[in-house]
PDB file of C-alpha atoms in Angstrom:
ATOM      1  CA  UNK D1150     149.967-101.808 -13.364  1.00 38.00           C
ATOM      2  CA  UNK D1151     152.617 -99.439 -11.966  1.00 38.00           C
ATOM      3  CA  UNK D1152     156.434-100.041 -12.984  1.00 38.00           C
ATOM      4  CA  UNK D1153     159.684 -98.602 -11.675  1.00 35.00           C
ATOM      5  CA  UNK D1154     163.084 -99.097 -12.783  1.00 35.00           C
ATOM      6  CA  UNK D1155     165.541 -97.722 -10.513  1.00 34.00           C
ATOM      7  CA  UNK D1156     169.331 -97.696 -12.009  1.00 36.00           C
ATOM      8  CA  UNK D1157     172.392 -96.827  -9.297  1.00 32.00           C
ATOM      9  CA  UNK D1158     174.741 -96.213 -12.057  1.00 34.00           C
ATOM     10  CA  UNK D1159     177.936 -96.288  -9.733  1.00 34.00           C
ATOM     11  CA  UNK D1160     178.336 -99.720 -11.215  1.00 38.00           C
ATOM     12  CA  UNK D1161     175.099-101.844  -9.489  1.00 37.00           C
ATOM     13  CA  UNK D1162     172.042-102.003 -11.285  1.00 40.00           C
ATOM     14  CA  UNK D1163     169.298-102.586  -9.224  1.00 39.00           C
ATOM     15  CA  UNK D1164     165.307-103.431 -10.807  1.00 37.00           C
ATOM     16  CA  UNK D1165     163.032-103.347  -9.149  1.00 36.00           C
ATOM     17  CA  UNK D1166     159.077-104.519 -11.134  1.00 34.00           C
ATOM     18  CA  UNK D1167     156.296-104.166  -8.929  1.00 35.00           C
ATOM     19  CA  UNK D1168     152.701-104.269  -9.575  1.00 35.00           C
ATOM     20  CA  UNK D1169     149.255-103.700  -7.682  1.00 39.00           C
ATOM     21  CA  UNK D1170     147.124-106.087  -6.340  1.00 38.00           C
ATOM     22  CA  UNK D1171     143.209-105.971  -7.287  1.00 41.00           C
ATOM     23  CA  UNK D1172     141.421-107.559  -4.428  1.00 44.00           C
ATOM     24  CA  UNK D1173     137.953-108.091  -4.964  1.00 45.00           C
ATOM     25  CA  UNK D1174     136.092-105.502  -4.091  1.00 45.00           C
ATOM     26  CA  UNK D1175     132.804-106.041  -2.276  1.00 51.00           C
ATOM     27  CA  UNK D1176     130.312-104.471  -4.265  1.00 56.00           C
ATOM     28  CA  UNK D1177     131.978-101.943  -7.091  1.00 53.00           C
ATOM     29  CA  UNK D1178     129.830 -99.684  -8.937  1.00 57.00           C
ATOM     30  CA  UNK D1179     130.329-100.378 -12.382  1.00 55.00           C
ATOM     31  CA  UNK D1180     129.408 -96.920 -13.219  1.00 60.00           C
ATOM     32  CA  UNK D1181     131.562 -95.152 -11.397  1.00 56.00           C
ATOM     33  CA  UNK D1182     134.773 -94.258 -14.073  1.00 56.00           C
ATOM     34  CA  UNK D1183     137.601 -94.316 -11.483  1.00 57.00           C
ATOM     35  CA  UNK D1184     136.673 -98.090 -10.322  1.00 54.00           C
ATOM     36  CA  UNK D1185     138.349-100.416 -12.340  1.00 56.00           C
ATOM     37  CA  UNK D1186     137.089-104.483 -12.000  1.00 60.00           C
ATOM     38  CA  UNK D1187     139.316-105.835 -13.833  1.00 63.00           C
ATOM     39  CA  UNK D1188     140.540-108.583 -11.642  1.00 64.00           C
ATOM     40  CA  UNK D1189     145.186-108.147 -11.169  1.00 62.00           C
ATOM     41  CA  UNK D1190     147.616-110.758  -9.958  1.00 60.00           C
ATOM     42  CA  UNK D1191     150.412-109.565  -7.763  1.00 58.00           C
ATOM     43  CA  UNK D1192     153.705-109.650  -9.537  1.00 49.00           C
ATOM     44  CA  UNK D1193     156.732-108.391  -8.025  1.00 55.00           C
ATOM     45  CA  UNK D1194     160.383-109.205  -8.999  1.00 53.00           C
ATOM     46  CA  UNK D1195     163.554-107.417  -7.551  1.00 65.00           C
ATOM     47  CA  UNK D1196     167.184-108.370  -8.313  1.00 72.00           C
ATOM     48  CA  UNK D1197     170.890-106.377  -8.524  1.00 79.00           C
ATOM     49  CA  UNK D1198     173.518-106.756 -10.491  1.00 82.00           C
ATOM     50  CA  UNK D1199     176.952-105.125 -11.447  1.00 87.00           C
ATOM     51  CA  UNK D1200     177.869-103.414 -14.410  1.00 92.00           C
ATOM     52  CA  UNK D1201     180.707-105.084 -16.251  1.00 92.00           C
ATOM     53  CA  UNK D1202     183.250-102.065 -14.828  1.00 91.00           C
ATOM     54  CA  UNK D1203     182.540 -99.484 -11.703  1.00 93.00           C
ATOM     55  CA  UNK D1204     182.162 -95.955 -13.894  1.00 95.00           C
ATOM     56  CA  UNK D1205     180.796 -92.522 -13.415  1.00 95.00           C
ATOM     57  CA  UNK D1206     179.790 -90.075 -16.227  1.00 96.00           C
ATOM     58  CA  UNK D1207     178.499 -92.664 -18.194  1.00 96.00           C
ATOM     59  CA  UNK D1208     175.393 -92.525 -20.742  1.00 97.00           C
ATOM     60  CA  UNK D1209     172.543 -94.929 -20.846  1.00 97.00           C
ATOM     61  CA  UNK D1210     169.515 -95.413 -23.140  1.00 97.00           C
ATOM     62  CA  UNK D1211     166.722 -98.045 -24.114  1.00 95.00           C
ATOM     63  CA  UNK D1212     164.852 -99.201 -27.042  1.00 96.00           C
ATOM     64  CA  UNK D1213     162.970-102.337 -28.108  1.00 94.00           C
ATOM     65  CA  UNK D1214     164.451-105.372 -25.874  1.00 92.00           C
ATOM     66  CA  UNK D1215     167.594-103.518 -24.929  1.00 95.00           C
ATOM     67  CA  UNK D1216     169.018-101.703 -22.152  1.00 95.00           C
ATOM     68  CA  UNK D1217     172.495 -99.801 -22.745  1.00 97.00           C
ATOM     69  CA  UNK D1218     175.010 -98.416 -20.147  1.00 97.00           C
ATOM     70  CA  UNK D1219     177.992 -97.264 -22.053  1.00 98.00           C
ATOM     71  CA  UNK D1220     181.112 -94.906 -21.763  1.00 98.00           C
ATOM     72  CA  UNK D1221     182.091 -93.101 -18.607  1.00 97.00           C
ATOM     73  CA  UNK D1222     185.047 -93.162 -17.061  1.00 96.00           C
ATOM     74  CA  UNK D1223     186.838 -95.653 -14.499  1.00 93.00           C
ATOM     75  CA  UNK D1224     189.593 -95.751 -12.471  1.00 91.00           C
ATOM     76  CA  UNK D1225     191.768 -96.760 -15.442  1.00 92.00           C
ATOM     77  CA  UNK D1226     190.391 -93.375 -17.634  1.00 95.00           C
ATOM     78  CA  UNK D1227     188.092 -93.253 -20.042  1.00 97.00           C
ATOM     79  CA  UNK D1228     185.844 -95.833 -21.450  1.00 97.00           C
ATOM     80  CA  UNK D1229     184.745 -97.668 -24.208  1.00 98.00           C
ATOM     81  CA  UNK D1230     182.406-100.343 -22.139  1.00 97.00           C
ATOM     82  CA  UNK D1231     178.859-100.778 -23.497  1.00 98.00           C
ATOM     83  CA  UNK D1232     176.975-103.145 -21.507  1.00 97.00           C
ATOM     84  CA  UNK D1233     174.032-104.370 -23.154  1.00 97.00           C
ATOM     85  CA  UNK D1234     170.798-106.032 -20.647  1.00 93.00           C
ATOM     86  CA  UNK D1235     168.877-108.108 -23.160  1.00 91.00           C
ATOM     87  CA  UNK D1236     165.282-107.280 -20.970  1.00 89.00           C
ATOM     88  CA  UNK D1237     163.613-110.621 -22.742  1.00 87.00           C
ATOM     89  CA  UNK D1238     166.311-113.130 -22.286  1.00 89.00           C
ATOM     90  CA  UNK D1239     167.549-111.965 -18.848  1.00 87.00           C
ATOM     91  CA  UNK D1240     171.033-111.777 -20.063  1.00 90.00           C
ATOM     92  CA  UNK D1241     174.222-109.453 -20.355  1.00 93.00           C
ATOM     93  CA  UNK D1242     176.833-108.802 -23.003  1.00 96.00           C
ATOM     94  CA  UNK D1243     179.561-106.387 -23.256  1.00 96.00           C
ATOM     95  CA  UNK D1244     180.412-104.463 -26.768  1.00 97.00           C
ATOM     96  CA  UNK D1245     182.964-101.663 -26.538  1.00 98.00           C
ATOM     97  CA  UNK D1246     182.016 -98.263 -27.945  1.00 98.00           C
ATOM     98  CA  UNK D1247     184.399 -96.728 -31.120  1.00 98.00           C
ATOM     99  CA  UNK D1248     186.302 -94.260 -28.646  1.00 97.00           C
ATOM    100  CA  UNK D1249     186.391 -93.986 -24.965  1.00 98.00           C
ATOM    101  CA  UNK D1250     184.554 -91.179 -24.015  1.00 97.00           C
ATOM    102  CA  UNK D1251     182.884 -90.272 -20.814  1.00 95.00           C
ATOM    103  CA  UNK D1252     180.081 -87.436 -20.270  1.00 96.00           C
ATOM    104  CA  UNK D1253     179.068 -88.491 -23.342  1.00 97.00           C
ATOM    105  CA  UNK D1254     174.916 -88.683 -24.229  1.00 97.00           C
ATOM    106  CA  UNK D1255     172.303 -91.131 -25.100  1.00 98.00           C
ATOM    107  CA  UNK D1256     168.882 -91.171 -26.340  1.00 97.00           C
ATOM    108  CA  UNK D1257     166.485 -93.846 -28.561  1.00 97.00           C
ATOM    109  CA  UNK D1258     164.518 -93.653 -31.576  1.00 96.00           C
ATOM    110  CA  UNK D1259     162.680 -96.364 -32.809  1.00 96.00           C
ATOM    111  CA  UNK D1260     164.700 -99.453 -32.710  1.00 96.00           C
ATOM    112  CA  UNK D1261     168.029 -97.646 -32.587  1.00 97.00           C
ATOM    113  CA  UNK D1262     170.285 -96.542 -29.664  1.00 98.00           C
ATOM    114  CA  UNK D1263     172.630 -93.516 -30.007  1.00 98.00           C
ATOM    115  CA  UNK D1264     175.585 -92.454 -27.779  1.00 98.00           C
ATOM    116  CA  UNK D1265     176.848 -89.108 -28.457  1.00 98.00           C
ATOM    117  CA  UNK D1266     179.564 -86.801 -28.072  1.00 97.00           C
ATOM    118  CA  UNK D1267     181.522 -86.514 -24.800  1.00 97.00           C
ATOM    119  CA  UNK D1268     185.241 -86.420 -23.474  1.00 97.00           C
ATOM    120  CA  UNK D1269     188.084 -88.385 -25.068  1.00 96.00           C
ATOM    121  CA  UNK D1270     191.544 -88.299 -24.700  1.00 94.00           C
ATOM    122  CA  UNK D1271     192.066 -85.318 -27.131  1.00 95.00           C
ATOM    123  CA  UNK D1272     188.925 -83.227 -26.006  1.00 96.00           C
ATOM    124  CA  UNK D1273     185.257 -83.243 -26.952  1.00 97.00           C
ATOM    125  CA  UNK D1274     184.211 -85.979 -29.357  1.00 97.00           C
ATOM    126  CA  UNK D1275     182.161 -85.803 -32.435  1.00 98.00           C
ATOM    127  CA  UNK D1276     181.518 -89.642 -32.674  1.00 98.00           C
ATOM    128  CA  UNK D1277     177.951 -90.872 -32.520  1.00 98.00           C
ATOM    129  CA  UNK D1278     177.846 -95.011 -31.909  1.00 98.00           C
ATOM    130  CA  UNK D1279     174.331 -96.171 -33.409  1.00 98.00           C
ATOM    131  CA  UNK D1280     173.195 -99.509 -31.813  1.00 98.00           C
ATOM    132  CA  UNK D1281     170.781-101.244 -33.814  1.00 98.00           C
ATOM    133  CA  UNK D1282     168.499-103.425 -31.256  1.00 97.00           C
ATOM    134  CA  UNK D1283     167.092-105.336 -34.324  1.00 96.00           C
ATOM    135  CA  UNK D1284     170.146-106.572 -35.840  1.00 97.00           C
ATOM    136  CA  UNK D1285     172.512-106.108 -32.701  1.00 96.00           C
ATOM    137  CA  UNK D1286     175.058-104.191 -34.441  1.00 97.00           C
ATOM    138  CA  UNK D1287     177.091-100.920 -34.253  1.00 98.00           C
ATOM    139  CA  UNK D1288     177.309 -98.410 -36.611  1.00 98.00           C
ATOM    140  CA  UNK D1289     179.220 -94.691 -36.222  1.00 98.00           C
ATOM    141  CA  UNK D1290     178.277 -91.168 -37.431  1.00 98.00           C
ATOM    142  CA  UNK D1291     179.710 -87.873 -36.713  1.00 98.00           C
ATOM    143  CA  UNK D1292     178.513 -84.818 -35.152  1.00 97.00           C
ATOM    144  CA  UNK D1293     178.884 -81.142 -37.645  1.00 97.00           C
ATOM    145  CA  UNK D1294     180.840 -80.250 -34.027  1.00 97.00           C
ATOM    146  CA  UNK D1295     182.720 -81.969 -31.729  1.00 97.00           C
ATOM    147  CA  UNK D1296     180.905 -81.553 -28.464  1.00 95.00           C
ATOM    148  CA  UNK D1297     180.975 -82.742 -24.484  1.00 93.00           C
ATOM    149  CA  UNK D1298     178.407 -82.936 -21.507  1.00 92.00           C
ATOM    150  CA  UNK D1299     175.612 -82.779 -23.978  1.00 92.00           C
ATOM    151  CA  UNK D1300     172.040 -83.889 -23.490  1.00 92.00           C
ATOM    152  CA  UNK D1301     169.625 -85.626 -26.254  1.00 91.00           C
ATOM    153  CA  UNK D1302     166.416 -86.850 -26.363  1.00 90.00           C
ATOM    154  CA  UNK D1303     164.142 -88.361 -28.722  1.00 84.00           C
TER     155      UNK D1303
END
């Protein structure tokens, strides 16, 4: 089963879920490694939706059942949006970040989503916003250095 999640991060999320169909196949050699018999249904789904605000230079991450877009900046300045895309219910929330910060980063370890660093109103930021997808709640850390335009992974 092949997946693909596209993201146009201008403020539209579009997903996109499609998977192969397995028709049967006349006479398969069962032998043969590369054949696979195992019979697939078609499932496709395809939808778009907007972000709660239009940004650019935001950071976004996943973990568990959770899908994060947060920070950036809008035509207002910097900001503190996090929307969250609960993947099993089908739903959206909004949760604001500690700061408003944009070219900030994000990455995900176990069942915890980090946004890093970035651009605030004073310069680079040393905040780190922990989002905990098992409890849904926020928690903050600090960087040893205050830093912008950063990348993480995990």
């Amino acid at each position: 089963m092949k997946k693909t999640l596209l993201f146009l991060l201008a403020g539209t999320l579009m997903i996109s879920t499609n998977s192969c169909s397995k028709k049967n196949n006349a006479n398969p050699d069962p032998t043969d490694p590369i054949v696979d018999t195992t019979p697939y249904n078609l499932i496709e789904y395809t939808g778009t939706t907007n972000l709660s605000t239009t940004r650019v230079g935001l950071a976004a991450a996943s973990a568990g059942n959770a899908i994060i877009f947060a920070g950036g900046r809008d035509n207002n300045g910097y900001s503190d949006v996090a929307d969250i895309y609960n993947i099993v219910k089908n739903t959206w929330t909004a949760a604001k970040l500690s700061e408003a910060r944009f070219h900030l980063t994000a990455a995900a370890a176990g069942n915890k989503i980090l946004f890093a660093g970035g651009l605030n109103n004073t310069g680079y930021s040393n905040v780190v916003d922990i989002y905990d997808v098992s409890t849904s709640t926020w928690s903050i850390a600090h960087l040893s250095v205050a830093r912008g335009r950063l990348t993480a992974a995990a």
